[in-house]
JSON list of C-alpha atoms in Angstrom, two decimals:
[
{"chain": "A", "resi": 1, "resn": "MET", "atom": "CA", "xyz": [-7.11, -7.08, 21.46]},
{"chain": "A", "resi": 2, "resn": "ASP", "atom": "CA", "xyz": [-6.04, -10.55, 20.39]},
{"chain": "A", "resi": 3, "resn": "PRO", "atom": "CA", "xyz": [-2.21, -10.81, 20.07]},
{"chain": "A", "resi": 4, "resn": "LEU", "atom": "CA", "xyz": [-2.46, -11.92, 16.43]},
{"chain": "A", "resi": 5, "resn": "ILE", "atom": "CA", "xyz": [-4.60, -8.91, 15.54]},
{"chain": "A", "resi": 6, "resn": "ALA", "atom": "CA", "xyz": [-2.31, -6.60, 17.53]},
{"chain": "A", "resi": 7, "resn": "GLU", "atom": "CA", "xyz": [0.65, -7.92, 15.52]},
{"chain": "A", "resi": 8, "resn": "LEU", "atom": "CA", "xyz": [-1.19, -7.44, 12.23]},
{"chain": "A", "resi": 9, "resn": "LYS", "atom": "CA", "xyz": [-1.84, -3.83, 13.25]},
{"chain": "A", "resi": 10, "resn": "HIS", "atom": "CA", "xyz": [1.81, -3.34, 14.17]},
{"chain": "A", "resi": 11, "resn": "GLN", "atom": "CA", "xyz": [3.02, -4.81, 10.87]},
{"chain": "A", "resi": 12, "resn": "TYR", "atom": "CA", "xyz": [0.65, -2.66, 8.83]},
{"chain": "A", "resi": 13, "resn": "HIS", "atom": "CA", "xyz": [1.85, 0.46, 10.67]},
{"chain": "A", "resi": 14, "resn": "SER", "atom": "CA", "xyz": [5.49, -0.59, 10.21]},
{"chain": "A", "resi": 15, "resn": "THR", "atom": "CA", "xyz": [4.96, -1.14, 6.49]},
{"chain": "A", "resi": 16, "resn": "LEU", "atom": "CA", "xyz": [3.30, 2.24, 6.17]},
{"chain": "A", "resi": 17, "resn": "ALA", "atom": "CA", "xyz": [6.15, 3.92, 8.10]},
{"chain": "A", "resi": 18, "resn": "MET", "atom": "CA", "xyz": [8.66, 2.43, 5.67]},
{"chain": "A", "resi": 19, "resn": "TYR", "atom": "CA", "xyz": [6.56, 3.65, 2.75]},
{"chain": "A", "resi": 20, "resn": "GLU", "atom": "CA", "xyz": [6.41, 7.18, 4.16]},
{"chain": "A", "resi": 21, "resn": "SER", "atom": "CA", "xyz": [10.15, 7.14, 4.78]},
{"chain": "A", "resi": 22, "resn": "LEU", "atom": "CA", "xyz": [10.92, 6.35, 1.16]},
{"chain": "A", "resi": 23, "resn": "LEU", "atom": "CA", "xyz": [8.60, 9.12, -0.04]},
{"chain": "A", "resi": 24, "resn": "GLU", "atom": "CA", "xyz": [10.37, 11.58, 2.24]},
{"chain": "A", "resi": 25, "resn": "GLY", "atom": "CA", "xyz": [13.77, 10.37, 0.96]},
{"chain": "A", "resi": 26, "resn": "CYS", "atom": "CA", "xyz": [12.77, 10.67, -2.68]},
{"chain": "A", "resi": 27, "resn": "SER", "atom": "CA", "xyz": [13.50, 13.86, -4.60]},
{"chain": "A", "resi": 28, "resn": "ASP", "atom": "CA", "xyz": [11.00, 15.35, -7.02]},
{"chain": "A", "resi": 29, "resn": "GLU", "atom": "CA", "xyz": [13.43, 14.46, -9.82]},
{"chain": "A", "resi": 30, "resn": "ILE", "atom": "CA", "xyz": [13.46, 10.76, -8.90]},
{"chain": "A", "resi": 31, "resn": "TRP", "atom": "CA", "xyz": [9.68, 10.84, -8.34]},
{"chain": "A", "resi": 32, "resn": "ASP", "atom": "CA", "xyz": [9.16, 11.44, -12.07]},
{"chain": "A", "resi": 33, "resn": "GLN", "atom": "CA", "xyz": [11.79, 8.96, -13.34]},
{"chain": "A", "resi": 34, "resn": "GLU", "atom": "CA", "xyz": [11.02, 5.61, -14.92]},
{"chain": "A", "resi": 35, "resn": "TYR", "atom": "CA", "xyz": [12.46, 2.38, -13.50]},
{"chain": "A", "resi": 36, "resn": "ALA", "atom": "CA", "xyz": [11.89, -1.02, -15.11]},
{"chain": "A", "resi": 37, "resn": "GLY", "atom": "CA", "xyz": [9.20, 0.49, -17.34]},
{"chain": "A", "resi": 38, "resn": "VAL", "atom": "CA", "xyz": [7.20, 2.15, -14.53]},
{"chain": "A", "resi": 39, "resn": "LEU", "atom": "CA", "xyz": [7.35, 5.72, -13.25]},
{"chain": "A", "resi": 40, "resn": "PHE", "atom": "CA", "xyz": [8.53, 5.88, -9.63]},
{"chain": "A", "resi": 41, "resn": "TRP", "atom": "CA", "xyz": [5.44, 7.84, -8.57]},
{"chain": "A", "resi": 42, "resn": "ARG", "atom": "CA", "xyz": [3.14, 5.30, -10.15]},
{"chain": "A", "resi": 43, "resn": "GLU", "atom": "CA", "xyz": [4.73, 2.38, -8.32]},
{"chain": "A", "resi": 44, "resn": "ALA", "atom": "CA", "xyz": [4.58, 4.38, -5.08]},
{"chain": "A", "resi": 45, "resn": "TYR", "atom": "CA", "xyz": [0.91, 5.18, -5.59]},
{"chain": "A", "resi": 46, "resn": "HIS", "atom": "CA", "xyz": [0.18, 1.56, -6.55]},
{"chain": "A", "resi": 47, "resn": "ALA", "atom": "CA", "xyz": [1.83, 0.30, -3.35]},
{"chain": "A", "resi": 48, "resn": "LEU", "atom": "CA", "xyz": [-0.16, 2.56, -1.04]},
{"chain": "A", "resi": 49, "resn": "PHE", "atom": "CA", "xyz": [-3.42, 2.22, -2.98]},
{"chain": "A", "resi": 50, "resn": "TRP", "atom": "CA", "xyz": [-3.40, -1.57, -2.58]},
{"chain": "A", "resi": 51, "resn": "LEU", "atom": "CA", "xyz": [-2.10, -1.51, 1.00]},
{"chain": "A", "resi": 52, "resn": "HIS", "atom": "CA", "xyz": [-5.14, 0.62, 1.83]},
{"chain": "A", "resi": 53, "resn": "THR", "atom": "CA", "xyz": [-7.56, -1.24, -0.45]},
{"chain": "A", "resi": 54, "resn": "PHE", "atom": "CA", "xyz": [-6.78, -4.75, 0.80]},
{"chain": "A", "resi": 55, "resn": "LEU", "atom": "CA", "xyz": [-7.76, -3.78, 4.37]},
{"chain": "A", "resi": 56, "resn": "GLY", "atom": "CA", "xyz": [-11.28, -4.58, 5.51]},
{"chain": "A", "resi": 57, "resn": "PHE", "atom": "CA", "xyz": [-13.60, -7.46, 6.31]},
{"chain": "A", "resi": 58, "resn": "SER", "atom": "CA", "xyz": [-15.38, -10.04, 4.15]},
{"chain": "A", "resi": 59, "resn": "ASP", "atom": "CA", "xyz": [-17.97, -7.49, 2.98]},
{"chain": "A", "resi": 60, "resn": "LYS", "atom": "CA", "xyz": [-15.27, -5.07, 1.75]},
{"chain": "A", "resi": 61, "resn": "THR", "atom": "CA", "xyz": [-16.08, -3.50, -1.60]},
{"chain": "A", "resi": 62, "resn": "PHE", "atom": "CA", "xyz": [-13.61, -2.02, -4.02]},
{"chain": "A", "resi": 63, "resn": "HIS", "atom": "CA", "xyz": [-13.27, 1.77, -3.78]},
{"chain": "A", "resi": 64, "resn": "PRO", "atom": "CA", "xyz": [-11.39, 3.21, -6.79]},
{"chain": "A", "resi": 65, "resn": "TRP", "atom": "CA", "xyz": [-10.45, 6.53, -5.15]},
{"chain": "A", "resi": 66, "resn": "PRO", "atom": "CA", "xyz": [-9.44, 5.98, -1.52]},
{"chain": "A", "resi": 67, "resn": "PHE", "atom": "CA", "xyz": [-7.48, 9.25, -1.57]},
{"chain": "A", "resi": 68, "resn": "GLY", "atom": "CA", "xyz": [-10.07, 11.32, -3.42]},
{"chain": "A", "resi": 69, "resn": "LYS", "atom": "CA", "xyz": [-8.31, 11.46, -6.78]},
{"chain": "A", "resi": 70, "resn": "ASP", "atom": "CA", "xyz": [-8.94, 9.34, -9.86]},
{"chain": "A", "resi": 71, "resn": "ILE", "atom": "CA", "xyz": [-5.58, 7.65, -10.47]},
{"chain": "A", "resi": 72, "resn": "ASP", "atom": "CA", "xyz": [-5.46, 4.24, -12.12]},
{"chain": "A", "resi": 73, "resn": "PRO", "atom": "CA", "xyz": [-3.70, 1.97, -9.58]},
{"chain": "A", "resi": 74, "resn": "GLN", "atom": "CA", "xyz": [-2.47, -0.48, -12.22]},
{"chain": "A", "resi": 75, "resn": "LEU", "atom": "CA", "xyz": [1.20, -0.35, -13.11]},
{"chain": "A", "resi": 76, "resn": "TYR", "atom": "CA", "xyz": [1.25, -1.16, -16.82]},
{"chain": "A", "resi": 77, "resn": "THR", "atom": "CA", "xyz": [-1.73, 0.69, -18.26]},
{"chain": "A", "resi": 78, "resn": "PRO", "atom": "CA", "xyz": [-1.42, 4.21, -19.68]},
{"chain": "A", "resi": 79, "resn": "PRO", "atom": "CA", "xyz": [-1.77, 6.62, -16.74]},
{"chain": "A", "resi": 80, "resn": "ASN", "atom": "CA", "xyz": [-5.08, 8.47, -16.62]},
{"chain": "A", "resi": 81, "resn": "ASN", "atom": "CA", "xyz": [-3.80, 11.04, -14.12]},
{"chain": "A", "resi": 82, "resn": "ALA", "atom": "CA", "xyz": [-0.66, 11.98, -12.19]},
{"chain": "A", "resi": 83, "resn": "CYS", "atom": "CA", "xyz": [0.32, 12.36, -8.57]},
{"chain": "A", "resi": 84, "resn": "GLU", "atom": "CA", "xyz": [2.91, 14.81, -7.27]},
{"chain": "A", "resi": 85, "resn": "ARG", "atom": "CA", "xyz": [5.19, 13.75, -4.42]},
{"chain": "A", "resi": 86, "resn": "ALA", "atom": "CA", "xyz": [3.95, 16.56, -2.16]},
{"chain": "A", "resi": 87, "resn": "GLU", "atom": "CA", "xyz": [0.40, 15.43, -2.87]},
{"chain": "A", "resi": 88, "resn": "ALA", "atom": "CA", "xyz": [1.21, 11.77, -2.07]},
{"chain": "A", "resi": 89, "resn": "LEU", "atom": "CA", "xyz": [2.91, 12.44, 1.29]},
{"chain": "A", "resi": 90, "resn": "PRO", "atom": "CA", "xyz": [-0.37, 13.03, 3.19]},
{"chain": "A", "resi": 91, "resn": "TYR", "atom": "CA", "xyz": [-2.01, 9.89, 1.66]},
{"chain": "A", "resi": 92, "resn": "GLY", "atom": "CA", "xyz": [-0.53, 7.82, 4.50]},
{"chain": "A", "resi": 93, "resn": "ALA", "atom": "CA", "xyz": [-2.71, 9.53, 7.14]},
{"chain": "A", "resi": 94, "resn": "PRO", "atom": "CA", "xyz": [-6.06, 8.11, 5.98]},
{"chain": "A", "resi": 95, "resn": "THR", "atom": "CA", "xyz": [-4.45, 4.70, 5.65]},
{"chain": "A", "resi": 96, "resn": "LYS", "atom": "CA", "xyz": [-3.12, 4.90, 9.24]},
{"chain": "A", "resi": 97, "resn": "ALA", "atom": "CA", "xyz": [-6.60, 5.80, 10.45]},
{"chain": "A", "resi": 98, "resn": "TYR", "atom": "CA", "xyz": [-8.13, 3.01, 8.39]},
{"chain": "A", "resi": 99, "resn": "ILE", "atom": "CA", "xyz": [-5.67, 0.43, 9.79]},
{"chain": "A", "resi": 100, "resn": "ASP", "atom": "CA", "xyz": [-6.73, 1.44, 13.30]},
{"chain": "A", "resi": 101, "resn": "GLU", "atom": "CA", "xyz": [-10.43, 1.50, 12.42]},
{"chain": "A", "resi": 102, "resn": "VAL", "atom": "CA", "xyz": [-10.43, -1.96, 10.83]},
{"chain": "A", "resi": 103, "resn": "LEU", "atom": "CA", "xyz": [-8.21, -3.76, 13.30]},
{"chain": "A", "resi": 104, "resn": "LYS", "atom": "CA", "xyz": [-9.77, -2.16, 16.39]},
{"chain": "A", "resi": 105, "resn": "VAL", "atom": "CA", "xyz": [-12.94, -4.16, 15.83]},
{"chain": "A", "resi": 106, "resn": "ALA", "atom": "CA", "xyz": [-11.40, -7.24, 14.17]},
{"chain": "A", "resi": 107, "resn": "THR", "atom": "CA", "xyz": [-11.91, -10.66, 15.67]},
{"chain": "A", "resi": 108, "resn": "LEU", "atom": "CA", "xyz": [-10.24, -13.95, 14.82]},
{"chain": "A", "resi": 109, "resn": "GLY", "atom": "CA", "xyz": [-13.63, -15.15, 13.62]},
{"chain": "A", "resi": 110, "resn": "ALA", "atom": "CA", "xyz": [-13.96, -12.22, 11.22]},
{"chain": "A", "resi": 111, "resn": "LEU", "atom": "CA", "xyz": [-10.44, -12.81, 9.89]},
{"chain": "A", "resi": 112, "resn": "ASN", "atom": "CA", "xyz": [-11.29, -16.48, 9.25]},
{"chain": "A", "resi": 113, "resn": "GLU", "atom": "CA", "xyz": [-14.43, -15.71, 7.24]},
{"chain": "A", "resi": 114, "resn": "THR", "atom": "CA", "xyz": [-14.57, -16.58, 3.57]},
{"chain": "A", "resi": 115, "resn": "ASP", "atom": "CA", "xyz": [-13.48, -13.49, 1.69]},
{"chain": "A", "resi": 116, "resn": "LEU", "atom": "CA", "xyz": [-16.02, -11.92, -0.64]},
{"chain": "A", "resi": 117, "resn": "PHE", "atom": "CA", "xyz": [-13.75, -9.11, -1.87]},
{"chain": "A", "resi": 118, "resn": "GLU", "atom": "CA", "xyz": [-13.95, -8.61, -5.63]},
{"chain": "A", "resi": 119, "resn": "ASP", "atom": "CA", "xyz": [-13.61, -11.85, -7.60]},
{"chain": "A", "resi": 120, "resn": "GLY", "atom": "CA", "xyz": [-12.90, -14.09, -4.62]},
{"chain": "A", "resi": 121, "resn": "GLU", "atom": "CA", "xyz": [-9.18, -14.56, -5.27]},
{"chain": "A", "resi": 122, "resn": "PHE", "atom": "CA", "xyz": [-8.56, -14.65, -1.51]},
{"chain": "A", "resi": 123, "resn": "ARG", "atom": "CA", "xyz": [-9.57, -17.63, 0.61]},
{"chain": "A", "resi": 124, "resn": "THR", "atom": "CA", "xyz": [-10.17, -15.73, 3.85]},
{"chain": "A", "resi": 125, "resn": "VAL", "atom": "CA", "xyz": [-9.99, -12.16, 5.10]},
{"chain": "A", "resi": 126, "resn": "TYR", "atom": "CA", "xyz": [-6.79, -13.12, 6.91]},
{"chain": "A", "resi": 127, "resn": "HIS", "atom": "CA", "xyz": [-5.32, -14.32, 3.59]},
{"chain": "A", "resi": 128, "resn": "ARG", "atom": "CA", "xyz": [-6.14, -10.94, 1.98]},
{"chain": "A", "resi": 129, "resn": "LEU", "atom": "CA", "xyz": [-4.64, -8.95, 4.87]},
{"chain": "A", "resi": 130, "resn": "LEU", "atom": "CA", "xyz": [-1.40, -10.95, 4.77]},
{"chain": "A", "resi": 131, "resn": "TYR", "atom": "CA", "xyz": [-1.32, -10.70, 0.99]},
{"chain": "A", "resi": 132, "resn": "GLY", "atom": "CA", "xyz": [-1.70, -6.92, 1.29]},
{"chain": "A", "resi": 133, "resn": "LEU", "atom": "CA", "xyz": [1.31, -6.73, 3.61]},
{"chain": "A", "resi": 134, "resn": "ARG", "atom": "CA", "xyz": [3.42, -8.91, 1.34]},
{"chain": "A", "resi": 135, "resn": "HIS", "atom": "CA", "xyz": [2.37, -6.93, -1.74]},
{"chain": "A", "resi": 136, "resn": "GLY", "atom": "CA", "xyz": [3.19, -3.62, -0.03]},
{"chain": "A", "resi": 137, "resn": "GLN", "atom": "CA", "xyz": [6.61, -4.83, 1.09]},
{"chain": "A", "resi": 138, "resn": "HIS", "atom": "CA", "xyz": [7.37, -6.08, -2.43]},
{"chain": "A", "resi": 139, "resn": "HIS", "atom": "CA", "xyz": [6.85, -2.61, -3.86]},
{"chain": "A", "resi": 140, "resn": "ILE", "atom": "CA", "xyz": [8.56, -0.85, -0.97]},
{"chain": "A", "resi": 141, "resn": "GLY", "atom": "CA", "xyz": [11.59, -3.05, -1.63]},
{"chain": "A", "resi": 142, "resn": "LYS", "atom": "CA", "xyz": [11.58, -2.16, -5.32]},
{"chain": "A", "resi": 143, "resn": "LEU", "atom": "CA", "xyz": [11.22, 1.56, -4.61]},
{"chain": "A", "resi": 144, "resn": "THR", "atom": "CA", "xyz": [14.01, 1.41, -2.03]},
{"chain": "A", "resi": 145, "resn": "ALA", "atom": "CA", "xyz": [16.24, -0.32, -4.62]},
{"chain": "A", "resi": 146, "resn": "TYR", "atom": "CA", "xyz": [15.49, 2.45, -7.13]},
{"chain": "A", "resi": 147, "resn": "LEU", "atom": "CA", "xyz": [16.47, 5.05, -4.55]},
{"chain": "A", "resi": 148, "resn": "ASN", "atom": "CA", "xyz": [19.67, 3.10, -3.86]},
{"chain": "A", "resi": 149, "resn": "LEU", "atom": "CA", "xyz": [20.48, 3.22, -7.60]},
{"chain": "A", "resi": 150, "resn": "GLU", "atom": "CA", "xyz": [20.28, 7.02, -7.32]},
{"chain": "A", "resi": 151, "resn": "GLY", "atom": "CA", "xyz": [22.58, 7.08, -4.29]},
{"chain": "A", "resi": 152, "resn": "VAL", "atom": "CA", "xyz": [19.80, 7.60, -1.76]},
{"chain": "A", "resi": 153, "resn": "ARG", "atom": "CA", "xyz": [20.36, 5.34, 1.25]},
{"chain": "A", "resi": 154, "resn": "LEU", "atom": "CA", "xyz": [17.52, 4.93, 3.69]},
{"chain": "A", "resi": 155, "resn": "HIS", "atom": "CA", "xyz": [17.68, 3.29, 7.09]},
{"chain": "A", "resi": 156, "resn": "HIS", "atom": "CA", "xyz": [13.97, 2.79, 7.36]},
{"chain": "A", "resi": 157, "resn": "TRP", "atom": "CA", "xyz": [13.48, -0.85, 8.28]},
{"chain": "A", "resi": 158, "resn": "ARG", "atom": "CA", "xyz": [10.70, -1.28, 10.83]},
{"chain": "A", "resi": 159, "resn": "GLY", "atom": "CA", "xyz": [10.18, -4.64, 12.54]}
]
């Protein structure tokens, strides 16, 4: 495996491990609280949904239910469904498997291809994969800050 692709895989797994750690550190009470106008669970679902959804090659198509349940992944629309914390904990497993599946066969050429995902907002597949990492870390940081506000301290940084 190319070192760049191996590092992408490592960073995706590290991001997912941090996500799972914050879910495990979150109480059911915090899970249902609102922070900055968004329910904690909804931001958590949004983070994992897009981390999973941004993975793939140039022919990737949008799949609205990667975890088998119809939950609107947008943050600021009225929720169409809910997600319990116990239900969300196992959602990391299919994402772990998908990280491995995608990056096992990735090549530098495939990562450099023009991205055809959705409306073409990404220049290349590599751009979308890096964007997905950055987006996931943004939300993991917010969720960690919300836990800190509630006195929950996590030591979950993964490098």
